[in-house]
Coordinates of N, CA and C in Angstrom, one line a residue:
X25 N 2.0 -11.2 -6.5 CA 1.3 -11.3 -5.2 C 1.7 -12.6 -4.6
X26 N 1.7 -13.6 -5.4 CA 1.9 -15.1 -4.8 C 3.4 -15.1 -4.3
X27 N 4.1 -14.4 -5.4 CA 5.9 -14.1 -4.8 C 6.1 -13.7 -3.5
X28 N 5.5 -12.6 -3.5 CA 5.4 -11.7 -2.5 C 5.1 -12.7 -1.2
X29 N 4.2 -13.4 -1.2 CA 3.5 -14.3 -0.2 C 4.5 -15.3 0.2
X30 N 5.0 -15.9 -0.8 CA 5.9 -17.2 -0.8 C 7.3 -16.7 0.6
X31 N 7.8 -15.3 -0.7 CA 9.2 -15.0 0.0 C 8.9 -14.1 1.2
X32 N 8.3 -13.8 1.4 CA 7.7 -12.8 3.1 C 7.0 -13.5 3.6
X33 N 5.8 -13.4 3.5 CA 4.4 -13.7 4.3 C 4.7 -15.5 5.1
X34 N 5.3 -16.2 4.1 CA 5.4 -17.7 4.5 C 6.3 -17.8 5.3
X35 N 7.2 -17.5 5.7 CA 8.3 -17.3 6.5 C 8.4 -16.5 7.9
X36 N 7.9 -16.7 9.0 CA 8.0 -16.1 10.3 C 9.3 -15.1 10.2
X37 N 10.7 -15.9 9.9 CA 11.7 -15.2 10.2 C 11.8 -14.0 9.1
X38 N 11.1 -13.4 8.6 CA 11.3 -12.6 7.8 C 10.2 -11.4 7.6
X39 N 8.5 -11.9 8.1 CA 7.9 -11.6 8.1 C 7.7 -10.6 9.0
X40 N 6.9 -9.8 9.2 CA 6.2 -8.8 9.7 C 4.7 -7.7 9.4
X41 N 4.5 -7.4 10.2 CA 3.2 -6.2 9.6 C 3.2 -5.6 8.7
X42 N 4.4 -4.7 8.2 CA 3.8 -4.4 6.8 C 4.2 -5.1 6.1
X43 N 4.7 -6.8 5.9 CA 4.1 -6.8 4.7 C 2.3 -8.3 4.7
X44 N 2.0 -7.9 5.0 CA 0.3 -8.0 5.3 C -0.1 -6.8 4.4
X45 N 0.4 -5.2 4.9 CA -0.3 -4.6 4.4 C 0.1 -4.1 3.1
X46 N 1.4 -4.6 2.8 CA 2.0 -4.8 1.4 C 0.9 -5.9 0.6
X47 N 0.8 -7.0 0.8 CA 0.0 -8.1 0.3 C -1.3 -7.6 -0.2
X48 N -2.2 -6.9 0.8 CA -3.4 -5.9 0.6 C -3.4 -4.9 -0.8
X49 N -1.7 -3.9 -0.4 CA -1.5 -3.4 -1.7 C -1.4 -3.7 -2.8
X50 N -1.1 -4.7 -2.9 CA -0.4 -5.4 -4.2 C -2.4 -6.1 -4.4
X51 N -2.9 -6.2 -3.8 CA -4.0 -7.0 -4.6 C -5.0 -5.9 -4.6
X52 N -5.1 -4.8 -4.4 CA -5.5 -3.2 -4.8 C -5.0 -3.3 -6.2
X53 N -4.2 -3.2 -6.1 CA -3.4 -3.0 -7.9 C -3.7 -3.7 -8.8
X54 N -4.2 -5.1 -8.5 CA -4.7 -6.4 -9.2 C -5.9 -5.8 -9.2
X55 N -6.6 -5.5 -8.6 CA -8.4 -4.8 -8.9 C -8.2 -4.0 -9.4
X56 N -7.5 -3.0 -9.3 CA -7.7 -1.8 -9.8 C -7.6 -1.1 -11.2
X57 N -7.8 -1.7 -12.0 CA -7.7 -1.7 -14.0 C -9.3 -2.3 -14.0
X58 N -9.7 -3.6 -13.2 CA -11.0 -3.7 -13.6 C -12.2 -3.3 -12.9
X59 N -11.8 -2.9 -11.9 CA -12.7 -2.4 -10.5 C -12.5 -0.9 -10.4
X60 N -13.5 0.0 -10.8 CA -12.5 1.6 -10.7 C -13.0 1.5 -8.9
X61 N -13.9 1.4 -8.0 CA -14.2 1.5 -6.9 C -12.9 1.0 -6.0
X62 N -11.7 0.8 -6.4 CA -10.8 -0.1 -5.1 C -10.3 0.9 -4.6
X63 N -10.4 2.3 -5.1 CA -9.8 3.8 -4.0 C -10.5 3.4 -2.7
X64 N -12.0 3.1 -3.4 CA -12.9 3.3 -1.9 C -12.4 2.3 -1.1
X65 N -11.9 1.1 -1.5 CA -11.4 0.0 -0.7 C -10.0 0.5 -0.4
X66 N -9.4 1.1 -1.1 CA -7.6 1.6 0.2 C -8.3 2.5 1.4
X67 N -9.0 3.7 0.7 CA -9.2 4.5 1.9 C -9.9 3.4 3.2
X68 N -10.8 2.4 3.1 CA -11.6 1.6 4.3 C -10.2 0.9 4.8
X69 N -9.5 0.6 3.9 CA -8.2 -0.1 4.6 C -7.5 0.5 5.4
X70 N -7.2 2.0 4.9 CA -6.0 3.0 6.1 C -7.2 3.1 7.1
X71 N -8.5 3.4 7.0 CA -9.3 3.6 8.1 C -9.5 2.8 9.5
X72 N -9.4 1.2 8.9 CA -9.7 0.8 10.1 C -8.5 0.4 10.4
X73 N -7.4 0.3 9.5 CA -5.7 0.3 10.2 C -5.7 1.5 11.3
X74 N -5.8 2.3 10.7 CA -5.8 3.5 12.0 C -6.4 3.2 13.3
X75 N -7.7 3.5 13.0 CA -8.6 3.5 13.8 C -8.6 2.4 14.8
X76 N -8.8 1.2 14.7 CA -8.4 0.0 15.6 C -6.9 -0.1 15.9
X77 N -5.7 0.8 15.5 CA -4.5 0.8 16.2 C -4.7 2.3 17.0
X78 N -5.4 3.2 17.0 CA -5.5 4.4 18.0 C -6.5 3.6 19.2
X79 N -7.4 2.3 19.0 CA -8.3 2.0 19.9 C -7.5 1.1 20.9
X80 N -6.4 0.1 20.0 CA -5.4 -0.6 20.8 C -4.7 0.4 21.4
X81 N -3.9 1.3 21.7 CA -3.3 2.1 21.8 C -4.0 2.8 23.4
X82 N -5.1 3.2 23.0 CA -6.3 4.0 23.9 C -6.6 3.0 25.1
X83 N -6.3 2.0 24.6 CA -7.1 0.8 26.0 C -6.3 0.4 26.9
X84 N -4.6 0.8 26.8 CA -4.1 1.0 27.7 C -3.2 1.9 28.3
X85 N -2.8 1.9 29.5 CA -2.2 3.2 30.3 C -1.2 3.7 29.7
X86 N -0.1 2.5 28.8 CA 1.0 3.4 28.7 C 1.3 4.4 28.0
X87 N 0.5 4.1 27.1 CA 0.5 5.8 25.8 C 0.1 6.4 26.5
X88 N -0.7 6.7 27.5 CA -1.0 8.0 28.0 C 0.0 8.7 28.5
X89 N 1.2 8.1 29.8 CA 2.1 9.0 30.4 C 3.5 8.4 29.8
X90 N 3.5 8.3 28.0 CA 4.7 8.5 27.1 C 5.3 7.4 27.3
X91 N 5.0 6.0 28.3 CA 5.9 4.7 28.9 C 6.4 3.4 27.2
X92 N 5.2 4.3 27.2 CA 5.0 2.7 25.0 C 5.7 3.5 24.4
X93 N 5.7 4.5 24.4 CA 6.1 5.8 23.1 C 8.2 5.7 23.1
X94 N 8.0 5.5 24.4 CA 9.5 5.7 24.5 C 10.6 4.6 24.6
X95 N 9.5 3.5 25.0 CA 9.9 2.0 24.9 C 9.9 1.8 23.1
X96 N 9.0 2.2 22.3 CA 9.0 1.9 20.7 C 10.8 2.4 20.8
X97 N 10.5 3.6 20.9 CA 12.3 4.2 19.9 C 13.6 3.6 20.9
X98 N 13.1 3.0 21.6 CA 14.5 2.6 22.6 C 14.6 1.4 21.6
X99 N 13.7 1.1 21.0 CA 14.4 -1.0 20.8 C 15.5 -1.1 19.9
X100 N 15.9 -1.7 19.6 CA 17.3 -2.1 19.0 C 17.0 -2.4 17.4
X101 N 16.5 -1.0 16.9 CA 16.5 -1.5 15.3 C 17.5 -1.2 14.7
X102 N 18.2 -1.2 13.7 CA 19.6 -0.9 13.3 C 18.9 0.4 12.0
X103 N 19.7 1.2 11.5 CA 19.7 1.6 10.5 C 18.9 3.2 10.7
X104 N 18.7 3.2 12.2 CA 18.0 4.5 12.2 C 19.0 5.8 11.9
X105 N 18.4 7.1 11.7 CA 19.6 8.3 11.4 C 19.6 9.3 12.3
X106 N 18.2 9.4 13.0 CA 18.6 10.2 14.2 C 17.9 9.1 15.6
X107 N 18.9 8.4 16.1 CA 18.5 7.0 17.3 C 18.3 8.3 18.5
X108 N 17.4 8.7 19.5 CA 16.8 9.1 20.6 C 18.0 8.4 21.6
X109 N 18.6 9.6 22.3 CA 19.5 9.1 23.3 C 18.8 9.1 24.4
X110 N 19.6 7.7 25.5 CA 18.6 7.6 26.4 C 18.1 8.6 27.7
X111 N 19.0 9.8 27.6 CA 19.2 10.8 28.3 C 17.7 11.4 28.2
X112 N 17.5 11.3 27.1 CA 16.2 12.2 26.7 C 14.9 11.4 27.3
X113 N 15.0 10.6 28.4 CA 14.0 9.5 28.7 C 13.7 10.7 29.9
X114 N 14.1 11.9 30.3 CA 13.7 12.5 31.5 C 12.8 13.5 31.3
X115 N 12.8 14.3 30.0 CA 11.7 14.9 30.0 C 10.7 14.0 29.8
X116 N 9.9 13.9 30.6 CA 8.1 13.0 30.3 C 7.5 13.8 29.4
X117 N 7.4 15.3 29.9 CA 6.3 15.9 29.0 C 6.4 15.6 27.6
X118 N 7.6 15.3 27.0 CA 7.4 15.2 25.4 C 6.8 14.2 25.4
X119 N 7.1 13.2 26.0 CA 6.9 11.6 25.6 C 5.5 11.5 25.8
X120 N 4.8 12.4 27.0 CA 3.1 12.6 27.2 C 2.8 13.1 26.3
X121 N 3.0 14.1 25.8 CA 2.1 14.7 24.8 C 2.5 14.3 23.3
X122 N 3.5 13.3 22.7 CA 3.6 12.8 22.0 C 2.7 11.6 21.7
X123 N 2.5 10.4 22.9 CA 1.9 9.6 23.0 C 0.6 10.2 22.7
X124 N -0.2 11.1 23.5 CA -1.4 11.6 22.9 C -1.7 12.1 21.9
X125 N -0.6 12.5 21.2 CA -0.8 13.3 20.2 C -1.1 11.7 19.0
X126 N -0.7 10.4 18.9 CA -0.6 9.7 18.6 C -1.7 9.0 18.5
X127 N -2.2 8.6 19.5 CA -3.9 8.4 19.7 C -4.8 9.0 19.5
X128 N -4.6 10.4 19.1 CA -5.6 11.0 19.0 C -5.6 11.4 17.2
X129 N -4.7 11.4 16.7 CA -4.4 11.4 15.3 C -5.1 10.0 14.6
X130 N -4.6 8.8 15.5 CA -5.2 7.6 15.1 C -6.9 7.4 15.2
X131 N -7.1 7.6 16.1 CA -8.6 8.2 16.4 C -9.4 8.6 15.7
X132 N -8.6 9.8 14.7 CA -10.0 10.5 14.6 C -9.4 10.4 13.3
X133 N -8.4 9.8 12.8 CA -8.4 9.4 11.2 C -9.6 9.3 10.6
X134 N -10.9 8.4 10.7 CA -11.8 8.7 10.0 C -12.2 10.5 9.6
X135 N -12.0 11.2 10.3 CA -12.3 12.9 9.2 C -11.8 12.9 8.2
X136 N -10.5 11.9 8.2 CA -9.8 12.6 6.9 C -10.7 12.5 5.7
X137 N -11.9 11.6 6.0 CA -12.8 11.5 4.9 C -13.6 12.7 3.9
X138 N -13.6 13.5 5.2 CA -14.1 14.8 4.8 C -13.3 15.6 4.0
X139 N -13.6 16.0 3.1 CA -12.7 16.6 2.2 C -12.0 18.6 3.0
X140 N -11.4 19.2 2.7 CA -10.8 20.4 2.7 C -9.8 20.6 3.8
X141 N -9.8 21.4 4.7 CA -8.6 21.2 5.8 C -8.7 20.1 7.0
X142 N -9.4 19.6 7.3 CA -9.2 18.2 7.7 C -8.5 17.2 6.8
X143 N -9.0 16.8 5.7 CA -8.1 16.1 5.0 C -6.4 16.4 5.2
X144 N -6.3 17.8 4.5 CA -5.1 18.5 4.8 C -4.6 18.3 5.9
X145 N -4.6 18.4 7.2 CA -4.5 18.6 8.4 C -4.1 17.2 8.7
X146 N -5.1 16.0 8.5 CA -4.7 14.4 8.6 C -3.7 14.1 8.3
X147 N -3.6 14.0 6.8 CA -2.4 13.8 6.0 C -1.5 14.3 6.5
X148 N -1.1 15.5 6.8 CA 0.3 15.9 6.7 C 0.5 15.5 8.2
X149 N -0.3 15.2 9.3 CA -0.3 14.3 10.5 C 0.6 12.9 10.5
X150 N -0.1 12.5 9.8 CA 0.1 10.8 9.3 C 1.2 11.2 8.6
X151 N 1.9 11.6 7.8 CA 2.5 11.6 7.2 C 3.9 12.0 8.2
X152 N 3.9 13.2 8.8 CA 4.8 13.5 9.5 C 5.4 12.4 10.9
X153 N 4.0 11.6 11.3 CA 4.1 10.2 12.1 C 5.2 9.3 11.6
X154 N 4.8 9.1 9.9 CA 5.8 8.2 9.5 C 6.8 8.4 9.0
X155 N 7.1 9.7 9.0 CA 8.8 10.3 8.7 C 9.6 10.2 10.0
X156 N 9.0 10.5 11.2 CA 9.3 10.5 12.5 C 10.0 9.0 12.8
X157 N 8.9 8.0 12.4 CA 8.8 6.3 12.7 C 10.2 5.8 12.0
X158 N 10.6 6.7 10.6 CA 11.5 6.2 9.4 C 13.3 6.6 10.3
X159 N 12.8 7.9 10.6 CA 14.2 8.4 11.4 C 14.5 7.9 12.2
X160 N 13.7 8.2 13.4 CA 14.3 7.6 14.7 C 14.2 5.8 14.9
X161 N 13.2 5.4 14.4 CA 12.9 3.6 14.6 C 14.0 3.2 13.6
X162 N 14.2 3.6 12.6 CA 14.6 2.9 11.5 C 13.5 1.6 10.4
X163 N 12.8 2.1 10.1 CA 11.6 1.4 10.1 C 10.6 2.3 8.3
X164 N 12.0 1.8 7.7 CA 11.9 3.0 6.1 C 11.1 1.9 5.6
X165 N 10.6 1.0 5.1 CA 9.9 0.1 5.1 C 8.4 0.1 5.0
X166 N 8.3 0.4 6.2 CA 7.0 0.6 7.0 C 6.3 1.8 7.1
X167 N 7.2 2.5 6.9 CA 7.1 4.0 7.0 C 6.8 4.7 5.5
X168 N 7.6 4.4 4.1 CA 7.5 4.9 2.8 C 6.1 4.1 2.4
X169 N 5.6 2.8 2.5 CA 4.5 2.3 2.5 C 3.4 2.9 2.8
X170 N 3.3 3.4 4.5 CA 1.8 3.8 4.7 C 2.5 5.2 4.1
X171 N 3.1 5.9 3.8 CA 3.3 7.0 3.3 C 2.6 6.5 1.6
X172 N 3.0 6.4 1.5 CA 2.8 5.9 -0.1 C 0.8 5.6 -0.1
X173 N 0.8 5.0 0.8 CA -0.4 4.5 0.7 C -1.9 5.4 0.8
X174 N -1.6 6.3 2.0 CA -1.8 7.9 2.2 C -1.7 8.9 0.9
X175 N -0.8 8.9 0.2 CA -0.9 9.7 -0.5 C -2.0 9.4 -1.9
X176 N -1.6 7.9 -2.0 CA -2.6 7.3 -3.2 C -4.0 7.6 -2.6
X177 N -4.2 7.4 -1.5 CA -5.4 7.2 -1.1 C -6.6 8.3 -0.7
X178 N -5.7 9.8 -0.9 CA -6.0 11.1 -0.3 C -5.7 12.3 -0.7
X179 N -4.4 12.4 -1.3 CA -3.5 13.1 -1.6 C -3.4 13.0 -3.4
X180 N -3.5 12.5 -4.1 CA -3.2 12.2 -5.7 C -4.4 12.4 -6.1
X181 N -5.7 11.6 -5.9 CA -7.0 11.8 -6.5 C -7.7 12.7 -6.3
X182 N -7.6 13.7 -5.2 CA -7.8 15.2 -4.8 C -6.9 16.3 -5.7
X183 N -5.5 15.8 -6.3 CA -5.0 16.7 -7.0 C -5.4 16.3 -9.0
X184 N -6.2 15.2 -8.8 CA -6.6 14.9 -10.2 C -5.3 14.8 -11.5
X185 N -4.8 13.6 -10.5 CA -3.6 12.4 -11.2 C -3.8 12.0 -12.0
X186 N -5.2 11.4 -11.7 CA -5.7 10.0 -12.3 C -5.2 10.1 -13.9
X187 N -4.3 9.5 -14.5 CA -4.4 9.6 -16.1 C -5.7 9.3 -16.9
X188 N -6.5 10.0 -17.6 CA -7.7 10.0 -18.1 C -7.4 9.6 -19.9
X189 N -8.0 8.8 -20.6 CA -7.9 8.5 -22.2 C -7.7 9.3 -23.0
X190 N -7.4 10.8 -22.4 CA -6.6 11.5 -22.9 C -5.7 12.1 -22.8
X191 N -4.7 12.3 -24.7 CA -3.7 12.6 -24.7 C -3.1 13.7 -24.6
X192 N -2.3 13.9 -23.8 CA -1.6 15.6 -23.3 C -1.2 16.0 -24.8
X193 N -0.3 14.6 -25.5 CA -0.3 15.5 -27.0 C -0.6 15.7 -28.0
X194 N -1.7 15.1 -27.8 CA -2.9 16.0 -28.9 C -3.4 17.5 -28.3
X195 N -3.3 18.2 -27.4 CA -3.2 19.5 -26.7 C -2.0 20.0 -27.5
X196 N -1.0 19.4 -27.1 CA 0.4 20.7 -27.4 C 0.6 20.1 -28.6
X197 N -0.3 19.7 -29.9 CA 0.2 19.8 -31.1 C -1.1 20.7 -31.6
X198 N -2.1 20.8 -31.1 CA -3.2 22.0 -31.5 C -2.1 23.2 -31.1
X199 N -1.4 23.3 -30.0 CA -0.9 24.4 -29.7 C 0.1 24.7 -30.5
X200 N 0.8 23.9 -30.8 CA 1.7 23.9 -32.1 C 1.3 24.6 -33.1
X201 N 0.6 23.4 -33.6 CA 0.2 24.4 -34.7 C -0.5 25.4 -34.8
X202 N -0.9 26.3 -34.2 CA -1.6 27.6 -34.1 C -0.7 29.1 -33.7
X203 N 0.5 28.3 -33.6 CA 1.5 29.3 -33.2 C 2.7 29.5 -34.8
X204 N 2.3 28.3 -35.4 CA 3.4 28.1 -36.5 C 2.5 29.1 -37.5
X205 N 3.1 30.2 -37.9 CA 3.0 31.0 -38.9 C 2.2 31.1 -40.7
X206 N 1.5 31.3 -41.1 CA 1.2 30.8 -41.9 C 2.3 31.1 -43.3
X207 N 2.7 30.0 -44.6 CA 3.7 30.8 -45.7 C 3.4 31.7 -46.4
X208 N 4.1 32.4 -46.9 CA 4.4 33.3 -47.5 C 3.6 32.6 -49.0
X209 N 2.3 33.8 -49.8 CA 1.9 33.9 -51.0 C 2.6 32.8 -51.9
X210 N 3.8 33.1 -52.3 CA 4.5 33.0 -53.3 C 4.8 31.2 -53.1
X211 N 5.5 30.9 -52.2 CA 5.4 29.7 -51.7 C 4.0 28.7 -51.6
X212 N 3.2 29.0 -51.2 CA 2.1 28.5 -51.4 C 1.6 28.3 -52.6
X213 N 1.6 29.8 -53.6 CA 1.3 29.7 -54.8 C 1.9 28.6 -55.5
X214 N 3.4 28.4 -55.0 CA 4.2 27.0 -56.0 C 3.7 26.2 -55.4
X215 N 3.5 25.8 -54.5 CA 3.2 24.3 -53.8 C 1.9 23.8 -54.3
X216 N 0.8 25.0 -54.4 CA -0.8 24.0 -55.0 C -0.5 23.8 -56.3
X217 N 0.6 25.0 -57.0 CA 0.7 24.2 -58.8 C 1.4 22.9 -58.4
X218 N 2.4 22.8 -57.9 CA 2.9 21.5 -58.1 C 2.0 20.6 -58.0
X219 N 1.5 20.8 -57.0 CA 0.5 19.5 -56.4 C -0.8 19.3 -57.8
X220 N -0.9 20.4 -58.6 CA -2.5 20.3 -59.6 C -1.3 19.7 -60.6
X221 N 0.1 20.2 -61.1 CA 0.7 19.2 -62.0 C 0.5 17.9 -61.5
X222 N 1.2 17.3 -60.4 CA 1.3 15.9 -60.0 C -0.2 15.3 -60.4
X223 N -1.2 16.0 -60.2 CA -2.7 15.0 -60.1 C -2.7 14.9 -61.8

């Protein structure tokens, strides 16, 4: 985490937003062997990331008639795989109903708290946001991160990941052995004499 600090975070020219929220992660991981509660601390972290970037977002005009939305994918990031040609700057309606669709996903991210198709529903929101962000921005980075971060935080402990102090192979050697056949009389019969000679 101090690396991490030293070679990004200290340096303007190199620096950026996520890695702030890289630094966060990385000190999640550091609690998280002695603190089992730091889930509940990622999930408060995607929450008010969200939620105070759907309020920024909301407080002014441009995201509403698609002007921010279409100004993000125009900038000059390198490395994108499908770059938005500028031709496409004439349909509005996508760009409108994209930009809302964007604030309002950010918004109302707290549901995802609620567990069953909300959850469902959030996630694969957010998630599809930043596959979108990774393609057209070029912005894999930023993008595999809150993905990654989403999934730890929503997606893994709902499918019951968590490795628990027990071992998968002590299961499949019970199962083992209960499938392995028992010997044949005769065999057996020689193996306890040997064994009553030996004693």
């Amino acid at each position: 985490m101090i690396l991490h600090h030293g070679l990004w975070i200290n340096d303007p020219n190199w620096s950026y937003g996520v890695d702030y929220l890289a630094q966060t992660g990385l000190l999640i991981c550091c609690l998280s062997p002695k603190y089992p509660h730091t889930l509940k601390l990622l999930r408060w972290q995607l929450t008010v990331v969200y939620l105070f970037g759907g309020l920024g977002k909301a407080i002014g005009a441009s995201w509403y008639d698609g002007e921010a939305l279409w100004r993000a994918v125009q900038q000059p990031f390198p490395g994108a795989l499908f770059p938005i040609p500028t031709k496409w700057g004439s349909y509005k309606e996508i760009w409108i109903v994209s930009g809302w669709f964007v604030i309002l996903l950010e918004l109302c991210y707290p549901l995802i708290w609620r567990a069953g198709w909300y959850r469902r529903t959030f996630l694969a929101g957010i998630i599809g946001l930043h596959v979108s962000i990774a393609l057209t921005m070029g912005l894999y980075h930023f993008a595999s991160l809150m993905i990654w971060y989403n999934l730890c935080g929503w997606y893994f402990p709902d499918k019951n990941t968590i490795i628990s102090n027990y071992s998968p192979l002590e299961g499949e050697a019970r199962y083992l052995a209960s499938t392995i056949p028992s010997l044949p009389p005769s065999i057996q019969g020689k193996e306890a004499k040997v064994s009553v000679e030996t004693m």
